[in-house]
Amino acid sequence: DGSAVAEILVSLGNLHLEQFRYDEAEPLFRRALDIQKQALGEDHPDVATALSSLAAVSRSQKRHSEAEQHYRQALEITERTLGPEHPTLTTTLAGLGHVSRENGQTTEAITYYTRALRIAEQAHGSEHHRVAHALHSLAVAHFGQGHWLEADDYGRRSAEMIVNTVRRAAATSGPVARHEADQNFHLFWLRIKTAYRLAQADKTRTADSTREMFIAAQWARGSEAAASLAQMAARHTRGDGAHARLVRERQDLVREWQRRDKLLTTILSRSPEQRN
């Protein structure tokens, strides 16, 4: 099955992309795109997925014009085949927002990010990591324009969501806490910079801003230590007794949640007739 081969190629390409191995990721995405077009036609959601992946490589290599072209093609295909509010659009819209911001078109970037945020909230609820990422992107864009209050609002909401995720995982073996905190430390650094700018603009906010900067710095620097402590606490309760059973149950539930969340994302990325 050519389509199945293409899915594997995209998955391999994403692994290389996450490790910044762009030269190895790009040919995999291009091959997957060719296979999808031949097997499914030019106008299919899986073709849009491959285009978005290829766009991510182009953007990472600073080929912004090429990245924008791929993202726009992916956007048009997804809107035409799955509708303008489909959850998979969040990735494409975020990519277009990043390209626009890096090209100095911040107002246009904010439009893309705002739409991505609305779709993510409708599809996943207000506590999903995609919502947090959309909020952070809006915070970065407003920060770049000197809109300190807007940047503070979006950045605070994004950071709070990551903190809540880490705290929910604190009694488990730590993979969620480590991943979310370590992968999103930049959210907390943005909180520090925004609080500093607000304090400069309004001296009456100095005390509050100082407190916010201190807390954000603890999360930015202490995320790995916190995850390690969570792992240690879990190990010490892995014996017998009610507490140990609760810890193991929570660990199992978190792993099940991760599995189902990944499955949900996979299912939503398919066209309606392919969903089971």
PDB file of C-alpha atoms in Angstrom:
ATOM      1  CA  ASP A   1       0.000   0.000   0.000  1.00  0.00           C
ATOM      2  CA  GLY A   2       1.637   3.223  -1.210  1.00  0.00           C
ATOM      3  CA  SER A   3      -0.283   5.369   1.242  1.00  0.00           C
ATOM      4  CA  ALA A   4       0.962   3.293   4.183  1.00  0.00           C
ATOM      5  CA  VAL A   5       4.542   3.638   2.937  1.00  0.00           C
ATOM      6  CA  ALA A   6       4.062   7.404   2.706  1.00  0.00           C
ATOM      7  CA  GLU A   7       2.810   7.552   6.311  1.00  0.00           C
ATOM      8  CA  ILE A   8       5.942   5.726   7.460  1.00  0.00           C
ATOM      9  CA  LEU A   9       8.130   8.104   5.453  1.00  0.00           C
ATOM     10  CA  VAL A  10       6.415  11.118   7.045  1.00  0.00           C
ATOM     11  CA  SER A  11       6.906   9.640  10.520  1.00  0.00           C
ATOM     12  CA  LEU A  12      10.606   9.020   9.823  1.00  0.00           C
ATOM     13  CA  GLY A  13      10.935  12.513   8.415  1.00  0.00           C
ATOM     14  CA  ASN A  14       9.379  14.012  11.535  1.00  0.00           C
ATOM     15  CA  LEU A  15      11.877  12.143  13.706  1.00  0.00           C
ATOM     16  CA  HIS A  16      14.742  13.634  11.709  1.00  0.00           C
ATOM     17  CA  LEU A  17      13.078  17.054  11.844  1.00  0.00           C
ATOM     18  CA  GLU A  18      12.838  16.916  15.643  1.00  0.00           C
ATOM     19  CA  GLN A  19      16.577  16.164  15.759  1.00  0.00           C
ATOM     20  CA  PHE A  20      17.368  19.090  13.403  1.00  0.00           C
ATOM     21  CA  ARG A  21      18.565  16.707  10.673  1.00  0.00           C
ATOM     22  CA  TYR A  22      16.915  18.647   7.872  1.00  0.00           C
ATOM     23  CA  ASP A  23      18.951  17.212   5.006  1.00  0.00           C
ATOM     24  CA  GLU A  24      17.754  13.734   5.965  1.00  0.00           C
ATOM     25  CA  ALA A  25      14.145  14.755   6.609  1.00  0.00           C
ATOM     26  CA  GLU A  26      13.530  16.631   3.352  1.00  0.00           C
ATOM     27  CA  PRO A  27      13.969  13.750   0.848  1.00  0.00           C
ATOM     28  CA  LEU A  28      11.693  11.568   2.991  1.00  0.00           C
ATOM     29  CA  PHE A  29       8.935  14.192   2.920  1.00  0.00           C
ATOM     30  CA  ARG A  30       9.358  14.755  -0.820  1.00  0.00           C
ATOM     31  CA  ARG A  31       9.159  11.030  -1.511  1.00  0.00           C
ATOM     32  CA  ALA A  32       6.053  10.733   0.689  1.00  0.00           C
ATOM     33  CA  LEU A  33       4.457  13.662  -1.145  1.00  0.00           C
ATOM     34  CA  ASP A  34       5.071  12.051  -4.557  1.00  0.00           C
ATOM     35  CA  ILE A  35       3.611   8.735  -3.363  1.00  0.00           C
ATOM     36  CA  GLN A  36       0.521  10.390  -1.862  1.00  0.00           C
ATOM     37  CA  LYS A  37      -0.174  12.362  -5.037  1.00  0.00           C
ATOM     38  CA  GLN A  38       0.091   9.244  -7.195  1.00  0.00           C
ATOM     39  CA  ALA A  39      -1.976   7.068  -4.859  1.00  0.00           C
ATOM     40  CA  LEU A  40      -4.600   9.568  -3.706  1.00  0.00           C
ATOM     41  CA  GLY A  41      -4.571  12.435  -6.160  1.00  0.00           C
ATOM     42  CA  GLU A  42      -3.512  16.048  -5.762  1.00  0.00           C
ATOM     43  CA  ASP A  43      -6.517  17.001  -3.627  1.00  0.00           C
ATOM     44  CA  HIS A  44      -6.331  14.796  -0.540  1.00  0.00           C
ATOM     45  CA  PRO A  45      -5.783  15.541   3.192  1.00  0.00           C
ATOM     46  CA  ASP A  46      -2.743  13.243   3.336  1.00  0.00           C
ATOM     47  CA  VAL A  47      -1.147  15.310   0.568  1.00  0.00           C
ATOM     48  CA  ALA A  48      -1.739  18.397   2.714  1.00  0.00           C
ATOM     49  CA  THR A  49      -0.032  16.685   5.662  1.00  0.00           C
ATOM     50  CA  ALA A  50       3.047  15.908   3.565  1.00  0.00           C
ATOM     51  CA  LEU A  51       3.109  19.490   2.264  1.00  0.00           C
ATOM     52  CA  SER A  52       3.006  20.878   5.818  1.00  0.00           C
ATOM     53  CA  SER A  53       5.903  18.638   6.814  1.00  0.00           C
ATOM     54  CA  LEU A  54       7.905  19.750   3.789  1.00  0.00           C
ATOM     55  CA  ALA A  55       7.084  23.376   4.624  1.00  0.00           C
ATOM     56  CA  ALA A  56       8.444  22.885   8.154  1.00  0.00           C
ATOM     57  CA  VAL A  57      11.785  21.750   6.693  1.00  0.00           C
ATOM     58  CA  SER A  58      11.904  24.704   4.314  1.00  0.00           C
ATOM     59  CA  ARG A  59      11.173  27.132   7.145  1.00  0.00           C
ATOM     60  CA  SER A  60      13.835  25.559   9.360  1.00  0.00           C
ATOM     61  CA  GLN A  61      16.349  26.143   6.571  1.00  0.00           C
ATOM     62  CA  LYS A  62      15.223  29.797   6.214  1.00  0.00           C
ATOM     63  CA  ARG A  63      13.637  29.171   2.795  1.00  0.00           C
ATOM     64  CA  HIS A  64      10.615  31.227   3.773  1.00  0.00           C
ATOM     65  CA  SER A  65       9.114  31.773   0.336  1.00  0.00           C
ATOM     66  CA  GLU A  66       9.136  28.050  -0.376  1.00  0.00           C
ATOM     67  CA  ALA A  67       7.744  27.275   3.092  1.00  0.00           C
ATOM     68  CA  GLU A  68       4.893  29.747   2.638  1.00  0.00           C
ATOM     69  CA  GLN A  69       3.995  28.220  -0.722  1.00  0.00           C
ATOM     70  CA  HIS A  70       3.809  24.699   0.751  1.00  0.00           C
ATOM     71  CA  TYR A  71       1.812  25.864   3.778  1.00  0.00           C
ATOM     72  CA  ARG A  72      -0.698  27.722   1.581  1.00  0.00           C
ATOM     73  CA  GLN A  73      -1.182  24.681  -0.631  1.00  0.00           C
ATOM     74  CA  ALA A  74      -1.742  22.522   2.457  1.00  0.00           C
ATOM     75  CA  LEU A  75      -4.214  25.079   3.842  1.00  0.00           C
ATOM     76  CA  GLU A  76      -6.225  25.191   0.623  1.00  0.00           C
ATOM     77  CA  ILE A  77      -6.401  21.406   0.315  1.00  0.00           C
ATOM     78  CA  THR A  78      -7.449  20.895   3.944  1.00  0.00           C
ATOM     79  CA  GLU A  79     -10.086  23.631   3.847  1.00  0.00           C
ATOM     80  CA  ARG A  80     -11.506  22.228   0.607  1.00  0.00           C
ATOM     81  CA  THR A  81     -11.570  18.577   1.694  1.00  0.00           C
ATOM     82  CA  LEU A  82     -12.114  18.703   5.464  1.00  0.00           C
ATOM     83  CA  GLY A  83     -13.571  22.159   6.058  1.00  0.00           C
ATOM     84  CA  PRO A  84     -12.304  25.488   7.452  1.00  0.00           C
ATOM     85  CA  GLU A  85     -12.502  24.430  11.113  1.00  0.00           C
ATOM     86  CA  HIS A  86     -10.725  21.067  10.954  1.00  0.00           C
ATOM     87  CA  PRO A  87      -8.255  20.400  13.832  1.00  0.00           C
ATOM     88  CA  THR A  88      -5.347  19.572  11.515  1.00  0.00           C
ATOM     89  CA  LEU A  89      -5.426  23.161  10.287  1.00  0.00           C
ATOM     90  CA  THR A  90      -3.818  24.327  13.542  1.00  0.00           C
ATOM     91  CA  THR A  91      -0.399  23.055  12.456  1.00  0.00           C
ATOM     92  CA  THR A  92      -0.613  24.677   9.036  1.00  0.00           C
ATOM     93  CA  LEU A  93      -1.941  27.966  10.418  1.00  0.00           C
ATOM     94  CA  ALA A  94       0.803  28.042  13.046  1.00  0.00           C
ATOM     95  CA  GLY A  95       3.388  27.438  10.323  1.00  0.00           C
ATOM     96  CA  LEU A  96       2.005  30.288   8.223  1.00  0.00           C
ATOM     97  CA  GLY A  97       2.053  32.473  11.310  1.00  0.00           C
ATOM     98  CA  HIS A  98       5.712  31.661  11.980  1.00  0.00           C
ATOM     99  CA  VAL A  99       6.711  32.383   8.380  1.00  0.00           C
ATOM    100  CA  SER A 100       4.777  35.679   8.400  1.00  0.00           C
ATOM    101  CA  ARG A 101       6.348  36.763  11.698  1.00  0.00           C
ATOM    102  CA  GLU A 102       9.850  35.878  10.509  1.00  0.00           C
ATOM    103  CA  ASN A 103       9.192  37.930   7.367  1.00  0.00           C
ATOM    104  CA  GLY A 104       8.221  40.923   9.497  1.00  0.00           C
ATOM    105  CA  GLN A 105       4.487  40.590   8.786  1.00  0.00           C
ATOM    106  CA  THR A 106       3.453  40.447  12.432  1.00  0.00           C
ATOM    107  CA  THR A 107      -0.142  41.599  11.981  1.00  0.00           C
ATOM    108  CA  GLU A 108      -0.759  38.824   9.465  1.00  0.00           C
ATOM    109  CA  ALA A 109       0.931  36.339  11.817  1.00  0.00           C
ATOM    110  CA  ILE A 110      -1.422  37.324  14.649  1.00  0.00           C
ATOM    111  CA  THR A 111      -4.395  36.613  12.368  1.00  0.00           C
ATOM    112  CA  TYR A 112      -3.121  33.093  11.660  1.00  0.00           C
ATOM    113  CA  TYR A 113      -2.296  32.423  15.319  1.00  0.00           C
ATOM    114  CA  THR A 114      -5.717  33.661  16.470  1.00  0.00           C
ATOM    115  CA  ARG A 115      -7.488  31.350  14.063  1.00  0.00           C
ATOM    116  CA  ALA A 116      -5.275  28.415  15.126  1.00  0.00           C
ATOM    117  CA  LEU A 117      -6.114  29.137  18.773  1.00  0.00           C
ATOM    118  CA  ARG A 118      -9.868  29.169  18.099  1.00  0.00           C
ATOM    119  CA  ILE A 119      -9.766  25.883  16.188  1.00  0.00           C
ATOM    120  CA  ALA A 120      -7.561  24.204  18.816  1.00  0.00           C
ATOM    121  CA  GLU A 121      -9.885  25.246  21.640  1.00  0.00           C
ATOM    122  CA  GLN A 122     -12.947  23.996  19.743  1.00  0.00           C
ATOM    123  CA  ALA A 123     -11.322  20.658  18.903  1.00  0.00           C
ATOM    124  CA  HIS A 124      -9.345  19.870  22.058  1.00  0.00           C
ATOM    125  CA  GLY A 125     -10.676  22.017  24.877  1.00  0.00           C
ATOM    126  CA  SER A 126      -8.944  24.801  26.767  1.00  0.00           C
ATOM    127  CA  GLU A 127      -6.212  22.691  28.416  1.00  0.00           C
ATOM    128  CA  HIS A 128      -4.605  21.003  25.411  1.00  0.00           C
ATOM    129  CA  HIS A 129      -0.934  21.522  24.546  1.00  0.00           C
ATOM    130  CA  ARG A 130      -1.876  22.824  21.085  1.00  0.00           C
ATOM    131  CA  VAL A 131      -3.857  25.586  22.767  1.00  0.00           C
ATOM    132  CA  ALA A 132      -0.828  26.412  24.922  1.00  0.00           C
ATOM    133  CA  HIS A 133       1.394  26.617  21.846  1.00  0.00           C
ATOM    134  CA  ALA A 134      -1.073  28.901  20.033  1.00  0.00           C
ATOM    135  CA  LEU A 135      -1.239  31.180  23.072  1.00  0.00           C
ATOM    136  CA  HIS A 136       2.561  31.315  23.238  1.00  0.00           C
ATOM    137  CA  SER A 137       2.794  32.182  19.539  1.00  0.00           C
ATOM    138  CA  LEU A 138       0.377  35.073  20.086  1.00  0.00           C
ATOM    139  CA  ALA A 139       2.429  36.214  23.080  1.00  0.00           C
ATOM    140  CA  VAL A 140       5.624  36.212  20.996  1.00  0.00           C
ATOM    141  CA  ALA A 141       3.961  38.136  18.160  1.00  0.00           C
ATOM    142  CA  HIS A 142       2.544  40.816  20.466  1.00  0.00           C
ATOM    143  CA  PHE A 143       5.861  41.053  22.317  1.00  0.00           C
ATOM    144  CA  GLY A 144       7.582  41.742  18.993  1.00  0.00           C
ATOM    145  CA  GLN A 145       5.194  44.636  18.400  1.00  0.00           C
ATOM    146  CA  GLY A 146       5.714  46.063  21.881  1.00  0.00           C
ATOM    147  CA  HIS A 147       2.196  45.170  23.017  1.00  0.00           C
ATOM    148  CA  TRP A 148       3.289  44.262  26.547  1.00  0.00           C
ATOM    149  CA  LEU A 149      -0.190  43.813  28.061  1.00  0.00           C
ATOM    150  CA  GLU A 150      -1.358  41.476  25.288  1.00  0.00           C
ATOM    151  CA  ALA A 151       1.916  39.557  25.408  1.00  0.00           C
ATOM    152  CA  ASP A 152       1.560  39.248  29.182  1.00  0.00           C
ATOM    153  CA  ASP A 153      -2.020  37.958  28.944  1.00  0.00           C
ATOM    154  CA  TYR A 154      -1.326  35.301  26.297  1.00  0.00           C
ATOM    155  CA  GLY A 155       2.003  34.337  27.845  1.00  0.00           C
ATOM    156  CA  ARG A 156       0.532  33.947  31.327  1.00  0.00           C
ATOM    157  CA  ARG A 157      -2.289  31.731  30.071  1.00  0.00           C
ATOM    158  CA  SER A 158       0.152  29.568  28.107  1.00  0.00           C
ATOM    159  CA  ALA A 159       2.598  29.180  31.004  1.00  0.00           C
ATOM    160  CA  GLU A 160      -0.220  28.370  33.445  1.00  0.00           C
ATOM    161  CA  MET A 161      -1.387  25.540  31.198  1.00  0.00           C
ATOM    162  CA  ILE A 162       2.092  24.002  31.128  1.00  0.00           C
ATOM    163  CA  VAL A 163       2.424  24.366  34.911  1.00  0.00           C
ATOM    164  CA  ASN A 164      -0.934  22.642  35.403  1.00  0.00           C
ATOM    165  CA  THR A 165       0.116  19.800  33.086  1.00  0.00           C
ATOM    166  CA  VAL A 166       3.357  19.297  35.005  1.00  0.00           C
ATOM    167  CA  ARG A 167       1.564  19.329  38.355  1.00  0.00           C
ATOM    168  CA  ARG A 168      -0.960  16.765  37.177  1.00  0.00           C
ATOM    169  CA  ALA A 169       1.937  14.517  36.226  1.00  0.00           C
ATOM    170  CA  ALA A 170       3.936  15.116  39.409  1.00  0.00           C
ATOM    171  CA  ALA A 171       2.944  11.833  41.059  1.00  0.00           C
ATOM    172  CA  THR A 172       3.764   9.727  38.001  1.00  0.00           C
ATOM    173  CA  SER A 173       7.057   8.413  36.694  1.00  0.00           C
ATOM    174  CA  GLY A 174       7.653  11.805  35.137  1.00  0.00           C
ATOM    175  CA  PRO A 175       7.622  11.491  31.310  1.00  0.00           C
ATOM    176  CA  VAL A 176       4.849  14.031  30.816  1.00  0.00           C
ATOM    177  CA  ALA A 177       6.349  16.455  33.331  1.00  0.00           C
ATOM    178  CA  ARG A 178       9.821  16.175  31.826  1.00  0.00           C
ATOM    179  CA  HIS A 179       8.588  16.540  28.264  1.00  0.00           C
ATOM    180  CA  GLU A 180       6.219  19.443  28.869  1.00  0.00           C
ATOM    181  CA  ALA A 181       8.526  21.422  31.153  1.00  0.00           C
ATOM    182  CA  ASP A 182      11.760  20.856  29.267  1.00  0.00           C
ATOM    183  CA  GLN A 183      10.233  21.323  25.824  1.00  0.00           C
ATOM    184  CA  ASN A 184       8.447  24.525  26.821  1.00  0.00           C
ATOM    185  CA  PHE A 185      11.011  26.319  28.969  1.00  0.00           C
ATOM    186  CA  HIS A 186      10.944  29.206  26.437  1.00  0.00           C
ATOM    187  CA  LEU A 187       7.414  30.045  27.626  1.00  0.00           C
ATOM    188  CA  PHE A 188       8.804  30.948  31.024  1.00  0.00           C
ATOM    189  CA  TRP A 189      11.660  33.035  29.621  1.00  0.00           C
ATOM    190  CA  LEU A 190       9.118  35.035  27.639  1.00  0.00           C
ATOM    191  CA  ARG A 191       7.182  35.601  30.866  1.00  0.00           C
ATOM    192  CA  ILE A 192      10.348  37.050  32.430  1.00  0.00           C
ATOM    193  CA  LYS A 193      10.993  39.412  29.527  1.00  0.00           C
ATOM    194  CA  THR A 194       7.365  40.546  29.385  1.00  0.00           C
ATOM    195  CA  ALA A 195       7.179  41.206  33.138  1.00  0.00           C
ATOM    196  CA  TYR A 196      10.383  43.241  32.916  1.00  0.00           C
ATOM    197  CA  ARG A 197       8.993  45.405  30.084  1.00  0.00           C
ATOM    198  CA  LEU A 198       5.757  45.977  32.001  1.00  0.00           C
ATOM    199  CA  ALA A 199       7.680  47.041  35.105  1.00  0.00           C
ATOM    200  CA  GLN A 200       9.689  49.507  33.019  1.00  0.00           C
ATOM    201  CA  ALA A 201       6.525  50.960  31.499  1.00  0.00           C
ATOM    202  CA  ASP A 202       4.635  51.177  34.803  1.00  0.00           C
ATOM    203  CA  LYS A 203       6.644  51.474  38.026  1.00  0.00           C
ATOM    204  CA  THR A 204       3.584  50.607  40.123  1.00  0.00           C
ATOM    205  CA  ARG A 205       3.834  47.073  38.720  1.00  0.00           C
ATOM    206  CA  THR A 206       7.431  46.558  39.866  1.00  0.00           C
ATOM    207  CA  ALA A 207       6.603  44.389  42.889  1.00  0.00           C
ATOM    208  CA  ASP A 208       4.166  42.153  40.989  1.00  0.00           C
ATOM    209  CA  SER A 209       6.491  41.900  37.992  1.00  0.00           C
ATOM    210  CA  THR A 210       9.441  40.964  40.199  1.00  0.00           C
ATOM    211  CA  ARG A 211       7.427  38.166  41.784  1.00  0.00           C
ATOM    212  CA  GLU A 212       6.288  36.901  38.383  1.00  0.00           C
ATOM    213  CA  MET A 213       9.853  36.966  37.032  1.00  0.00           C
ATOM    214  CA  PHE A 214      11.125  34.997  40.031  1.00  0.00           C
ATOM    215  CA  ILE A 215       8.438  32.302  39.693  1.00  0.00           C
ATOM    216  CA  ALA A 216       8.950  32.029  35.929  1.00  0.00           C
ATOM    217  CA  ALA A 217      12.719  31.715  36.420  1.00  0.00           C
ATOM    218  CA  GLN A 218      12.183  28.840  38.852  1.00  0.00           C
ATOM    219  CA  TRP A 219      10.101  26.984  36.281  1.00  0.00           C
ATOM    220  CA  ALA A 220      12.502  27.732  33.446  1.00  0.00           C
ATOM    221  CA  ARG A 221      15.543  26.527  35.379  1.00  0.00           C
ATOM    222  CA  GLY A 222      13.939  23.968  37.658  1.00  0.00           C
ATOM    223  CA  SER A 223      11.807  21.920  35.287  1.00  0.00           C
ATOM    224  CA  GLU A 224      14.303  19.087  34.930  1.00  0.00           C
ATOM    225  CA  ALA A 225      14.958  18.976  38.670  1.00  0.00           C
ATOM    226  CA  ALA A 226      11.225  18.910  39.369  1.00  0.00           C
ATOM    227  CA  ALA A 227      10.740  15.985  37.006  1.00  0.00           C
ATOM    228  CA  SER A 228      13.608  14.122  38.654  1.00  0.00           C
ATOM    229  CA  LEU A 229      12.090  14.661  42.098  1.00  0.00           C
ATOM    230  CA  ALA A 230       8.760  13.377  40.821  1.00  0.00           C
ATOM    231  CA  GLN A 231      10.472  10.238  39.567  1.00  0.00           C
ATOM    232  CA  MET A 232      12.204   9.777  42.916  1.00  0.00           C
ATOM    233  CA  ALA A 233       8.934  10.154  44.817  1.00  0.00           C
ATOM    234  CA  ALA A 234       7.275   7.616  42.553  1.00  0.00           C
ATOM    235  CA  ARG A 235      10.109   5.110  43.026  1.00  0.00           C
ATOM    236  CA  HIS A 236       9.852   5.370  46.810  1.00  0.00           C
ATOM    237  CA  THR A 237       6.159   4.472  46.722  1.00  0.00           C
ATOM    238  CA  ARG A 238       6.450   1.444  44.468  1.00  0.00           C
ATOM    239  CA  GLY A 239       6.131  -1.038  47.254  1.00  0.00           C
ATOM    240  CA  ASP A 240       2.948  -2.366  48.800  1.00  0.00           C
ATOM    241  CA  GLY A 241       0.132  -0.416  50.367  1.00  0.00           C
ATOM    242  CA  ALA A 242      -2.626   1.946  49.299  1.00  0.00           C
ATOM    243  CA  HIS A 243      -0.286   4.821  48.387  1.00  0.00           C
ATOM    244  CA  ALA A 244       1.810   2.628  46.105  1.00  0.00           C
ATOM    245  CA  ARG A 245      -1.316   1.312  44.382  1.00  0.00           C
ATOM    246  CA  LEU A 246      -2.543   4.848  43.790  1.00  0.00           C
ATOM    247  CA  VAL A 247       0.793   5.894  42.268  1.00  0.00           C
ATOM    248  CA  ARG A 248       0.833   2.891  39.935  1.00  0.00           C
ATOM    249  CA  GLU A 249      -2.785   3.519  38.959  1.00  0.00           C
ATOM    250  CA  ARG A 250      -2.022   7.143  38.169  1.00  0.00           C
ATOM    251  CA  GLN A 251       1.003   6.158  36.093  1.00  0.00           C
ATOM    252  CA  ASP A 252      -1.129   3.713  34.113  1.00  0.00           C
ATOM    253  CA  LEU A 253      -3.805   6.343  33.559  1.00  0.00           C
ATOM    254  CA  VAL A 254      -1.296   8.923  32.312  1.00  0.00           C
ATOM    255  CA  ARG A 255       0.190   6.412  29.878  1.00  0.00           C
ATOM    256  CA  GLU A 256      -3.311   5.531  28.678  1.00  0.00           C
ATOM    257  CA  TRP A 257      -4.154   9.218  28.293  1.00  0.00           C
ATOM    258  CA  GLN A 258      -0.990   9.755  26.211  1.00  0.00           C
ATOM    259  CA  ARG A 259      -1.868   6.791  24.002  1.00  0.00           C
ATOM    260  CA  ARG A 260      -5.455   7.933  23.452  1.00  0.00           C
ATOM    261  CA  ASP A 261      -4.442  11.555  22.849  1.00  0.00           C
ATOM    262  CA  LYS A 262      -2.006  10.426  20.153  1.00  0.00           C
ATOM    263  CA  LEU A 263      -4.689   8.164  18.660  1.00  0.00           C
ATOM    264  CA  LEU A 264      -7.219  11.013  18.649  1.00  0.00           C
ATOM    265  CA  THR A 265      -4.817  13.278  16.764  1.00  0.00           C
ATOM    266  CA  THR A 266      -4.167  10.520  14.229  1.00  0.00           C
ATOM    267  CA  ILE A 267      -7.885   9.856  13.709  1.00  0.00           C
ATOM    268  CA  LEU A 268      -8.732  13.545  13.324  1.00  0.00           C
ATOM    269  CA  SER A 269      -6.085  13.935  10.656  1.00  0.00           C
ATOM    270  CA  ARG A 270      -7.913  11.449   8.419  1.00  0.00           C
ATOM    271  CA  SER A 271     -10.748  12.257   6.065  1.00  0.00           C
ATOM    272  CA  PRO A 272     -14.264  11.483   7.429  1.00  0.00           C
ATOM    273  CA  GLU A 273     -14.723   8.326   5.360  1.00  0.00           C
ATOM    274  CA  GLN A 274     -11.469   6.862   6.750  1.00  0.00           C
ATOM    275  CA  ARG A 275     -12.380   7.315  10.422  1.00  0.00           C
ATOM    276  CA  ASN A 276     -13.483   4.336  12.483  1.00  0.00           C
TER     277      ASN A 276
END
